[in-house]
Amino acid sequence: MNMVGREPAEMEKDIKSRYVLTSKDYEEALKQGKLIGLKCKDCGSVTCPPMIVCQRCSSINVVPTELSGKGELMTYTVIRIPPEGYEAPYIVCLAKTDEGPWIVGRLDYDVEKMSEEVLGRSVKIKGVFAYSDKYSGGEHVCPVFSIL
Ligand SMILES: [Zn+2]
């Protein structure tokens, strides 16, 4: 039976061709100390981590761009009971980058000294945290922020 539309393999190839920056590219750059996102040539906004389209206007007219790795600490949570395979305690944070996108990462800070007073402080990516568990599909990295 002939299906209407395109073949799945053709669609998959088309979707893959639209990734100008893959998650793997993003993580490899992070390992080298670079935060890479996508700059939209239509609306000017930055998308990070990478997606197929601009996070703001859905345009596919995007190009890789390097971000400063600096931002503002928006919120955090202290993990005291970790998922399987992780050591606790540690801090997961959400930082708003200077270029706009909000990024999840870990925060390198004394867990016992964490308080709401750190919210709004300037942060910078200082490295990566590598993880590999049975749910992640291989090794991945996320940014580690430090408070400036
Ligand atoms: Zn856009």
Tab-separated table of N, CA and C in Angstrom, residues 47-104:
chain	number	residue	atom	x	y	z
A	47	THR	N	19.370	30.915	20.520
A	47	THR	CA	18.791	29.681	21.047
A	47	THR	C	19.911	28.803	21.577
A	48	CYS	N	19.766	28.322	22.782
A	48	CYS	CA	20.776	27.470	23.400
A	48	CYS	C	20.142	26.734	24.574
A	49	PRO	N	20.349	25.425	24.714
A	49	PRO	CA	21.038	24.507	23.826
A	49	PRO	C	20.375	24.465	22.442
A	50	PRO	N	21.099	23.878	21.460
A	50	PRO	CA	20.623	23.905	20.080
A	50	PRO	C	19.308	23.170	19.859
A	51	MET	N	18.541	23.705	18.905
A	51	MET	CA	17.304	23.065	18.449
A	51	MET	C	17.299	23.163	16.929
A	52	ILE	N	16.272	22.625	16.299
A	52	ILE	CA	16.189	22.732	14.842
A	52	ILE	C	15.835	24.158	14.448
A	53	VAL	N	14.996	24.793	15.250
A	53	VAL	CA	14.489	26.117	14.892
A	53	VAL	C	14.824	27.141	15.978
A	54	CYS	N	14.686	28.399	15.607
A	54	CYS	CA	14.835	29.492	16.575
A	54	CYS	C	13.777	29.333	17.663
A	55	GLN	N	14.231	29.448	18.912
A	55	GLN	CA	13.346	29.278	20.061
A	55	GLN	C	12.270	30.376	20.101
A	56	ARG	N	12.564	31.533	19.513
A	56	ARG	CA	11.645	32.668	19.611
A	56	ARG	C	10.657	32.733	18.443
A	57	CYS	N	11.169	32.587	17.203
A	57	CYS	CA	10.292	32.813	16.048
A	57	CYS	C	10.124	31.583	15.162
A	58	SER	N	10.749	30.463	15.535
A	58	SER	CA	10.630	29.193	14.792
A	58	SER	C	11.288	29.206	13.415
A	59	SER	N	12.082	30.205	13.121
A	59	SER	CA	12.798	30.245	11.853
A	59	SER	C	13.874	29.150	11.809
A	60	ILE	N	14.114	28.621	10.597
A	60	ILE	CA	15.217	27.663	10.446
A	60	ILE	C	16.471	28.386	9.947
A	61	ASN	N	16.399	29.689	9.839
A	61	ASN	CA	17.502	30.509	9.344
A	61	ASN	C	18.436	30.867	10.512
A	62	VAL	N	19.129	29.833	11.037
A	62	VAL	CA	19.976	30.014	12.222
A	62	VAL	C	21.410	29.594	11.923
A	63	VAL	N	22.346	30.238	12.605
A	63	VAL	CA	23.768	29.908	12.435
A	63	VAL	C	24.418	29.770	13.810
A	64	PRO	N	25.443	28.892	13.922
A	64	PRO	CA	26.108	28.730	15.214
A	64	PRO	C	26.767	30.033	15.663
A	65	THR	N	26.730	30.263	16.965
A	65	THR	CA	27.367	31.446	17.536
A	65	THR	C	27.905	31.092	18.915
A	66	GLU	N	29.018	31.690	19.291
A	66	GLU	CA	29.578	31.417	20.612
A	66	GLU	C	29.054	32.416	21.626
A	67	LEU	N	28.583	31.896	22.739
A	67	LEU	CA	28.084	32.739	23.815
A	67	LEU	C	29.226	33.000	24.800
A	68	SER	N	29.023	33.977	25.673
A	68	SER	CA	30.077	34.363	26.616
A	68	SER	C	30.271	33.344	27.737
A	69	GLY	N	29.237	32.558	28.015
A	69	GLY	CA	29.311	31.628	29.141
A	69	GLY	C	29.017	32.309	30.464
A	70	LYS	N	28.640	33.589	30.389
A	70	LYS	CA	28.311	34.355	31.599
A	70	LYS	C	26.802	34.578	31.670
A	71	GLY	N	26.334	34.753	32.893
A	71	GLY	CA	24.912	35.004	33.057
A	71	GLY	C	24.552	35.328	34.484
A	72	GLU	N	23.271	35.116	34.782
A	72	GLU	CA	22.732	35.455	36.097
A	72	GLU	C	22.039	34.220	36.664
A	73	LEU	N	22.271	33.949	37.939
A	73	LEU	CA	21.652	32.797	38.584
A	73	LEU	C	20.180	33.099	38.860
A	74	MET	N	19.305	32.341	38.218
A	74	MET	CA	17.869	32.596	38.341
A	74	MET	C	17.225	31.747	39.432
A	75	THR	N	17.602	30.476	39.514
A	75	THR	CA	17.074	29.608	40.556
A	75	THR	C	17.966	28.384	40.701
A	76	TYR	N	17.733	27.638	41.761
A	76	TYR	CA	18.549	26.446	42.003
A	76	TYR	C	17.779	25.473	42.877
A	77	THR	N	18.265	24.268	42.953
A	77	THR	CA	17.769	23.307	43.930
A	77	THR	C	18.940	22.453	44.393
A	78	VAL	N	18.924	22.101	45.655
A	78	VAL	CA	19.959	21.231	46.207
A	78	VAL	C	19.437	19.799	46.184
A	79	ILE	N	20.182	18.931	45.532
A	79	ILE	CA	19.804	17.517	45.459
A	79	ILE	C	20.506	16.787	46.606
A	80	ARG	N	19.727	16.288	47.542
A	80	ARG	CA	20.289	15.549	48.679
A	80	ARG	C	20.044	14.048	48.560
A	81	ILE	N	19.032	13.677	47.823
A	81	ILE	CA	18.768	12.267	47.563
A	81	ILE	C	18.919	12.088	46.056
A	82	PRO	N	20.068	11.553	45.633
A	82	PRO	CA	20.387	11.546	44.197
A	82	PRO	C	19.730	10.392	43.441
A	83	PRO	N	19.636	10.562	42.123
A	83	PRO	CA	19.233	9.434	41.301
A	83	PRO	C	20.324	8.361	41.342
A	84	GLU	N	19.955	7.175	40.960
A	84	GLU	CA	20.891	6.048	40.944
A	84	GLU	C	22.167	6.409	40.170
A	85	GLY	N	23.315	6.152	40.778
A	85	GLY	CA	24.579	6.384	40.098
A	85	GLY	C	25.189	7.759	40.316
A	86	TYR	N	24.494	8.635	41.070
A	86	TYR	CA	25.008	9.985	41.316
A	86	TYR	C	25.354	10.144	42.786
A	87	GLU	N	26.313	11.053	43.054
A	87	GLU	CA	26.683	11.339	44.433
A	87	GLU	C	26.053	12.653	44.864
A	88	ALA	N	25.468	12.651	46.044
A	88	ALA	CA	24.840	13.860	46.577
A	88	ALA	C	25.627	14.311	47.812
A	89	PRO	N	25.492	15.534	48.264
A	89	PRO	CA	24.616	16.553	47.691
A	89	PRO	C	25.276	17.287	46.520
A	90	TYR	N	24.441	17.842	45.672
A	90	TYR	CA	24.915	18.729	44.605
A	90	TYR	C	23.814	19.731	44.274
A	91	ILE	N	24.204	20.738	43.523
A	91	ILE	CA	23.280	21.837	43.234
A	91	ILE	C	22.998	21.890	41.733
A	92	VAL	N	21.736	21.868	41.378
A	92	VAL	CA	21.314	22.067	39.990
A	92	VAL	C	20.794	23.495	39.900
A	93	CYS	N	21.237	24.216	38.877
A	93	CYS	CA	20.814	25.614	38.775
A	93	CYS	C	20.300	25.936	37.377
A	94	LEU	N	19.614	27.064	37.311
A	94	LEU	CA	19.130	27.595	36.042
A	94	LEU	C	19.701	29.005	35.933
A	95	ALA	N	20.495	29.224	34.888
A	95	ALA	CA	21.127	30.530	34.694
A	95	ALA	C	20.602	31.175	33.418
A	96	LYS	N	20.341	32.466	33.488
A	96	LYS	CA	19.959	33.223	32.295
A	96	LYS	C	21.245	33.788	31.711
A	97	THR	N	21.597	33.343	30.503
A	97	THR	CA	22.850	33.813	29.908
A	97	THR	C	22.742	35.286	29.515
A	98	ASP	N	23.879	35.949	29.378
A	98	ASP	CA	23.889	37.353	28.956
A	98	ASP	C	23.231	37.524	27.590
A	99	GLU	N	23.268	36.463	26.772
A	99	GLU	CA	22.701	36.524	25.426
A	99	GLU	C	21.207	36.184	25.404
A	100	GLY	N	20.659	35.751	26.546
A	100	GLY	CA	19.217	35.509	26.613
A	100	GLY	C	18.757	34.132	27.050
A	101	PRO	N	19.262	33.048	26.406
A	101	PRO	CA	18.753	31.724	26.756
A	101	PRO	C	19.021	31.340	28.220
A	102	TRP	N	18.099	30.582	28.776
A	102	TRP	CA	18.252	30.050	30.124
A	102	TRP	C	18.815	28.645	30.006
A	103	ILE	N	19.838	28.340	30.801
A	103	ILE	CA	20.533	27.060	30.684
A	103	ILE	C	20.599	26.352	32.036
A	104	VAL	N	20.318	25.060	32.003
A	104	VAL	CA	20.412	24.229	33.207
A	104	VAL	C	21.834	23.715	33.335
